[in-house]
One Martini backbone bead per residue (centre of mass of N, CA, C, O) as a GRO file, in nm:
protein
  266
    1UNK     BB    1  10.033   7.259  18.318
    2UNK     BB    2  10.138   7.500  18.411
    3UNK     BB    3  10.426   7.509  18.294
    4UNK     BB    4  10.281   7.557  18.014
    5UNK     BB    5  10.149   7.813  18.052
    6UNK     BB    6  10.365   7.967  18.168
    7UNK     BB    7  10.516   7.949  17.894
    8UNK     BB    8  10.302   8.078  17.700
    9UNK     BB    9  10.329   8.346  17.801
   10UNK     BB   10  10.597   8.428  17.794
   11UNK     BB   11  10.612   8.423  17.467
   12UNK     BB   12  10.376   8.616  17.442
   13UNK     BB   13  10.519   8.846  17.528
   14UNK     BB   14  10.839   8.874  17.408
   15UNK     BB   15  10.677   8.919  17.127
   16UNK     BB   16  10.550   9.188  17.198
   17UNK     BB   17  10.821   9.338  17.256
   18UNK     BB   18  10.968   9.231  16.989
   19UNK     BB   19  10.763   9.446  16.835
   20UNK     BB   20  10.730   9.700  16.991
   21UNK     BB   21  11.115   9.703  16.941
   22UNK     BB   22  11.075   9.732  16.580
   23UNK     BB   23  11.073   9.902  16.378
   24UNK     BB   24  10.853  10.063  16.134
   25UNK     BB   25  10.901  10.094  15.855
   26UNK     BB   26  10.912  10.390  15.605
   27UNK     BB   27  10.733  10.501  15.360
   28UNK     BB   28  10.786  10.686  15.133
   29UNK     BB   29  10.781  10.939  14.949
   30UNK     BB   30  10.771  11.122  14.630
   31UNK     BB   31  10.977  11.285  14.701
   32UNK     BB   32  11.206  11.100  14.769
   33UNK     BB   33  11.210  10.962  14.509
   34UNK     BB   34  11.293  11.144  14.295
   35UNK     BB   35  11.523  11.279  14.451
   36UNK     BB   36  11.703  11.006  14.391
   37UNK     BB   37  11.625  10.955  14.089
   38UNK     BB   38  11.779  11.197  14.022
   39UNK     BB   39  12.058  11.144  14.150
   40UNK     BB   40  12.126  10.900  13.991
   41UNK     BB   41  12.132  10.999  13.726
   42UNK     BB   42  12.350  11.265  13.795
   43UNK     BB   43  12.571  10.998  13.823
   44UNK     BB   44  12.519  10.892  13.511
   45UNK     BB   45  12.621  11.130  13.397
   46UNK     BB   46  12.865  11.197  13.519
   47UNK     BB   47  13.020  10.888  13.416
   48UNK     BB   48  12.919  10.836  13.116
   49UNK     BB   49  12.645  10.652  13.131
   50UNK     BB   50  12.530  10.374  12.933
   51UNK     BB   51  12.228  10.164  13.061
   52UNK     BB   52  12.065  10.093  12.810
   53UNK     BB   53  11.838   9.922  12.559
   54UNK     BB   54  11.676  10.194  12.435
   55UNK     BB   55  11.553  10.384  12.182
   56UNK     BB   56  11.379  10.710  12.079
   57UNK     BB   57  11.382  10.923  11.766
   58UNK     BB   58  11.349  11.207  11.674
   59UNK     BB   59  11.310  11.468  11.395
   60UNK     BB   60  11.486  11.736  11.220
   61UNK     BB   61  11.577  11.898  10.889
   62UNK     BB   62  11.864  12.026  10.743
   63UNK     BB   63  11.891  12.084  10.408
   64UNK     BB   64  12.094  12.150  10.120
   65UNK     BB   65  11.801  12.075   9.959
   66UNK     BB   66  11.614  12.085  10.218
   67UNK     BB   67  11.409  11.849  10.412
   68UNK     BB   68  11.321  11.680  10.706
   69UNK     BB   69  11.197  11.363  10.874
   70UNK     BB   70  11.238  11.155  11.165
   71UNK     BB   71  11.270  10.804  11.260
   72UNK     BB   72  11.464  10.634  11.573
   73UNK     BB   73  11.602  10.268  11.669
   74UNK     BB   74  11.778  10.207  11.950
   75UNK     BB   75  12.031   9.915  12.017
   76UNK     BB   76  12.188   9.828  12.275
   77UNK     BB   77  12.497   9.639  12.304
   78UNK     BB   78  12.667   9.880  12.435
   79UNK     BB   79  12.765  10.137  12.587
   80UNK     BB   80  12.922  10.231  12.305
   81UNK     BB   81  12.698  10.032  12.075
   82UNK     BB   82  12.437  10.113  11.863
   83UNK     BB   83  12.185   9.967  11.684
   84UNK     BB   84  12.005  10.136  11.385
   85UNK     BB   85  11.650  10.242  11.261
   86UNK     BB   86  11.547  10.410  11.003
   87UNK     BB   87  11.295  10.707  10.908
   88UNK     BB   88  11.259  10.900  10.608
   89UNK     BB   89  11.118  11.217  10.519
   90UNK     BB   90  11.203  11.385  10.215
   91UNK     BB   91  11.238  11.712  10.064
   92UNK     BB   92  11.366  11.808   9.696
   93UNK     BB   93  11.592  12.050   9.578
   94UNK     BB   94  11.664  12.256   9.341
   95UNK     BB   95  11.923  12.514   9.300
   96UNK     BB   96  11.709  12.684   9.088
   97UNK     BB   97  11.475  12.722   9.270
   98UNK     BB   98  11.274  13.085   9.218
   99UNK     BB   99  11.018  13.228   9.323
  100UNK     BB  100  10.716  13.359   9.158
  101UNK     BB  101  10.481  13.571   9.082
  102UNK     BB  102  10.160  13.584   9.036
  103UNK     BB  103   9.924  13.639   9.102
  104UNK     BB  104   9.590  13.813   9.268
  105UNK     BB  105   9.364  13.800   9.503
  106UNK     BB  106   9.095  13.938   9.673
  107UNK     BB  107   9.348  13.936   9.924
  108UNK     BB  108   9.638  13.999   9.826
  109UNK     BB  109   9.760  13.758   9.737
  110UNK     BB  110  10.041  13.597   9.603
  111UNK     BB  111  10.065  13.366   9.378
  112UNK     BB  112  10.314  13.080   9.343
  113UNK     BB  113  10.606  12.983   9.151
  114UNK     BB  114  10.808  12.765   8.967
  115UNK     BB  115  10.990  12.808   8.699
  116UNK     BB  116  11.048  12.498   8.548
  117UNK     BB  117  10.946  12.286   8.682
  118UNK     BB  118  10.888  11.937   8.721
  119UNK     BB  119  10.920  11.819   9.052
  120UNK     BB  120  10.807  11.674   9.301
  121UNK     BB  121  11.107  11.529   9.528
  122UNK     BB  122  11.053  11.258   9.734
  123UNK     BB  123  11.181  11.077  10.022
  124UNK     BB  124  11.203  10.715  10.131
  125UNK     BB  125  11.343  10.590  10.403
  126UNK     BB  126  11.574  10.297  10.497
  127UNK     BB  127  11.811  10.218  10.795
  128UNK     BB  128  12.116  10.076  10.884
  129UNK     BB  129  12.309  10.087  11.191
  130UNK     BB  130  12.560  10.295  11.380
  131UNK     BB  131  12.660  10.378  11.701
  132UNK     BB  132  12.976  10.573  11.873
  133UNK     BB  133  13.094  10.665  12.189
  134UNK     BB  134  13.359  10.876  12.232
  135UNK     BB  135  13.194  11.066  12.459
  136UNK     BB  136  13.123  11.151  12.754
  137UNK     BB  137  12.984  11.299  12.998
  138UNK     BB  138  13.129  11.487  13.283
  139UNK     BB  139  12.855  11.620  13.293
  140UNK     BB  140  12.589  11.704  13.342
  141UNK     BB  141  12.633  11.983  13.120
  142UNK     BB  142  12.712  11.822  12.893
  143UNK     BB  143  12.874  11.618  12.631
  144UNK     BB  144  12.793  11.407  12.412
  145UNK     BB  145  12.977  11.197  12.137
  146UNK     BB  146  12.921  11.082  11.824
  147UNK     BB  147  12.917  10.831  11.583
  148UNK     BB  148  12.767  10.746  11.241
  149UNK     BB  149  12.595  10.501  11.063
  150UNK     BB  150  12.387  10.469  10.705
  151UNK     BB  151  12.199  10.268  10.535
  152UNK     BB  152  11.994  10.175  10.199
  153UNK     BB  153  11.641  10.235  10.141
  154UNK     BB  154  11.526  10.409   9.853
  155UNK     BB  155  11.258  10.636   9.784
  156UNK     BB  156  11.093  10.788   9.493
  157UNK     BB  157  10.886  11.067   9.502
  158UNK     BB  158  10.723  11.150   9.168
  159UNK     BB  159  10.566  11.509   9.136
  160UNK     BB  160  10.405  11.654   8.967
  161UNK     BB  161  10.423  11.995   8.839
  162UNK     BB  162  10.139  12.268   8.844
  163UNK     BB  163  10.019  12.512   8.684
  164UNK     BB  164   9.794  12.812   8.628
  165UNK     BB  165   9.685  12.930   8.308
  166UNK     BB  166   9.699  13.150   8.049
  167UNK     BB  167   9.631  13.231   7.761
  168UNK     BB  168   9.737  13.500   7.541
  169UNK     BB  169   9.541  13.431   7.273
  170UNK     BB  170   9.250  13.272   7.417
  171UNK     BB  171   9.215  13.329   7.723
  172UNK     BB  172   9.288  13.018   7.876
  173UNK     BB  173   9.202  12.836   8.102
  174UNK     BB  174   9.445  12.609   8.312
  175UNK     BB  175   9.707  12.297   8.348
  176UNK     BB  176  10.050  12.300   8.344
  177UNK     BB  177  10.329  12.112   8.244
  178UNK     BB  178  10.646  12.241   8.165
  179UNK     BB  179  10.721  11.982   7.998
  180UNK     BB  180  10.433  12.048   7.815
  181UNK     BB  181  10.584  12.335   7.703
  182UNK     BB  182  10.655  12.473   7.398
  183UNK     BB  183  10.609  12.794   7.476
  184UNK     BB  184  10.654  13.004   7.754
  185UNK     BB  185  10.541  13.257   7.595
  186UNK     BB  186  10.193  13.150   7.571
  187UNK     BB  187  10.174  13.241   7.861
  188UNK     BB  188  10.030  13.272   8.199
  189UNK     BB  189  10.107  13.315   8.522
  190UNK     BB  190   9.943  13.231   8.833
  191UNK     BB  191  10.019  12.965   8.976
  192UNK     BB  192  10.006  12.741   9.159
  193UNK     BB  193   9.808  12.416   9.236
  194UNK     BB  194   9.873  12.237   9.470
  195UNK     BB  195   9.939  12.003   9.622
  196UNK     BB  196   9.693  11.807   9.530
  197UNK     BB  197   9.831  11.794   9.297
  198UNK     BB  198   9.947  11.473   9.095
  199UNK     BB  199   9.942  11.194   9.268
  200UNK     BB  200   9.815  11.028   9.030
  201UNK     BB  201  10.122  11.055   8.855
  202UNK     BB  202  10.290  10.902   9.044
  203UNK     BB  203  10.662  10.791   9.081
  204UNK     BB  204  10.866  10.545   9.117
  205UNK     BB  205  11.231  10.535   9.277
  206UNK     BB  206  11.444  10.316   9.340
  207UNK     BB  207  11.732  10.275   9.585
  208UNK     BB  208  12.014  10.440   9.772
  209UNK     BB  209  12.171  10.489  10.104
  210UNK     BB  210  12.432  10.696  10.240
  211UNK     BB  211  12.556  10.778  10.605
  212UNK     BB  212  12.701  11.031  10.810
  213UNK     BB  213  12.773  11.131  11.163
  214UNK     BB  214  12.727  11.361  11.410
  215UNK     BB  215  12.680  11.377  11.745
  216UNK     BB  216  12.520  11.608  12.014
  217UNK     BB  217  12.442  11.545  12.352
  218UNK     BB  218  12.278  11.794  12.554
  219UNK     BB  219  12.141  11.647  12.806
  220UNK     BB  220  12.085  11.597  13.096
  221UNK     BB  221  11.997  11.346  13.085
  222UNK     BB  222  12.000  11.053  12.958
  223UNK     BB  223  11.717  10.947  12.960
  224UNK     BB  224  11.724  11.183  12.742
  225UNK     BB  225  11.674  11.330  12.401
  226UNK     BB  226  11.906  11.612  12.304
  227UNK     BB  227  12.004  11.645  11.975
  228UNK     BB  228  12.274  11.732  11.716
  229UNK     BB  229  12.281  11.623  11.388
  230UNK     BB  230  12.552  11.607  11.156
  231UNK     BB  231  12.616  11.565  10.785
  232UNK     BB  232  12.633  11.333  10.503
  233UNK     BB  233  12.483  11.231  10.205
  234UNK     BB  234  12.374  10.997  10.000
  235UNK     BB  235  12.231  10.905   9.683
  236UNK     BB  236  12.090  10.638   9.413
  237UNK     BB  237  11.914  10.605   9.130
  238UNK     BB  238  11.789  10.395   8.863
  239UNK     BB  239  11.665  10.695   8.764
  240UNK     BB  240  11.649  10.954   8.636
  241UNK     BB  241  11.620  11.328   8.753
  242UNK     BB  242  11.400  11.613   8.647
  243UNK     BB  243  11.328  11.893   8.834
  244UNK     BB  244  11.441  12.076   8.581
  245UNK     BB  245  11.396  12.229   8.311
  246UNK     BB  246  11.698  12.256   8.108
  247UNK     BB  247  11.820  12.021   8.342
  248UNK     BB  248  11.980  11.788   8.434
  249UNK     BB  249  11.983  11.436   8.509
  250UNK     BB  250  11.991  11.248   8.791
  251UNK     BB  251  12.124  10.982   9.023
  252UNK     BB  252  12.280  11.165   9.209
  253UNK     BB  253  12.356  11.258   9.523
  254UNK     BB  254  12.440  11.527   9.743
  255UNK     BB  255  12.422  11.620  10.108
  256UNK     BB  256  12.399  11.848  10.391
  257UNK     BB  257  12.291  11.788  10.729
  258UNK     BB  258  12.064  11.922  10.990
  259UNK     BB  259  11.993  11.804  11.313
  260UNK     BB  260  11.700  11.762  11.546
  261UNK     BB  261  11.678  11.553  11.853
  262UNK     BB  262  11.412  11.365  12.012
  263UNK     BB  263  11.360  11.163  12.319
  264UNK     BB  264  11.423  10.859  12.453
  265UNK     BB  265  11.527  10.609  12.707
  266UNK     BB  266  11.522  10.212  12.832
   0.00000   0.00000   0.00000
């Protein structure tokens, strides 16, 4: 019985010394994780890897017939391949368009007008495509090079545009669109009617579109975006397109446009 108990006594010390000489981890401060965090992308900067599995990226751009903002989300396939779905809505301007003075306000402001306007013309899009990785940044301030393709679906949303006249005749103060005057010099124009006149007789034009484009992702880090892109956009309409008055219809589009975009990868 003793040499049991001794027995007992000795296992429970020599547990309590390797317990006493074992150090007890220590728990990592927020500094010191983020700062692992921070050296960790700055090495997959610098090695010009992208191992994430989606990004989301808005966008604002700059077209040549227009302006338009974008929003895109993209699934990586491999390292350098993602496949993209993008939704983008763009108000389109005729090269003719040239806003003239219309009345003064009570406040001095002058009333504009674009004299022969036929309509706003928004599209909204859909597409689906592809993104292909050139070259990766070699280092954390570098670039990293995308070439990329998307087409599918655009919807042409046309909104009559109205001035509001007077007659020149009998003074009377109306509200017309430049299709319906057969006689340009019979009004008076005080200025556009403004954005929210005309909804009520949208019309729908269904089409396609397809574009191309280089990207250049100047972010510090991958897993944020930053970046400008550069390209050319196609579109189709099934009806033909009057934009401005005594000027052909078109179905056709063609436009070059710089992209602004940012977002993150996860």
């Amino acid at each position: 019985m003793k040499k049991i108990l001794l027995l007992s006594i000795g296992f429970i010390c020599a547990t309590m010394t390797w317990a006493q000489s074992t150090p007890t981890p220590q728990t990592k401060d927020k500094k010191t994780v983020k700062k692992e965090r921070i050296n960790a992308m700055i090495k997959i900067e610098e090695e010009g890897q992208l191992i994430f599995n989606t990004h989301s990226v808005f966008g604002f751009k700059l077209n040549t017939d227009g302006w338009g903002f974008s929003y895109e989300k993209g699934k990586f396939l491999t390292p350098k391949k993602t496949r993209l779905l993008q939704f983008e809505f763009n108000e389109k301007k005729h090269p003719k368009e040239n806003k003239d003075a219309g009345s003064v306000d009570l406040f001095g402001n002058i009333n504009q007008y674009v004299f022969g306007k036929a309509i706003n013309f928004y599209q909204f899009k859909v597409g689906y495509g592809q993104q292909y990785l050139i070259g990766g940044k070699s280092n954390k301030n570098g670039v990293s090079v995308s070439a990329l393709w998307a087409g599918g679906l655009a919807i042409g949303l046309e909104k009559p545009y109205y001035v509001d006249v007077v007659d020149v005749n009998t003074e009377i103060r109306d509200r017309k669109k430049f299709t319906d005057i057969q006689d340009f010099n019979q009004y008076a124009y005080l200025g556009a009617s403004g954005f929210t006149v005309g909804w009520g007789e949208l019309k729908l034009n269904p089409g396609a579109h397809l574009k191309t484009a280089m990207r250049f992702d100047y972010g510090r880090f991958n897993e944020a975006v930053s970046a400008i892109e550069a390209g050319v956009n196609l579109e189709y309409y099934g009806k033909s397109v009057l934009q401005m008055v005594d000027n052909k219809e078109n179905h056709l589009f063609f436009n070059a446009y710089v992209s602004l975009l940012f977002g993150k990868r996860k």
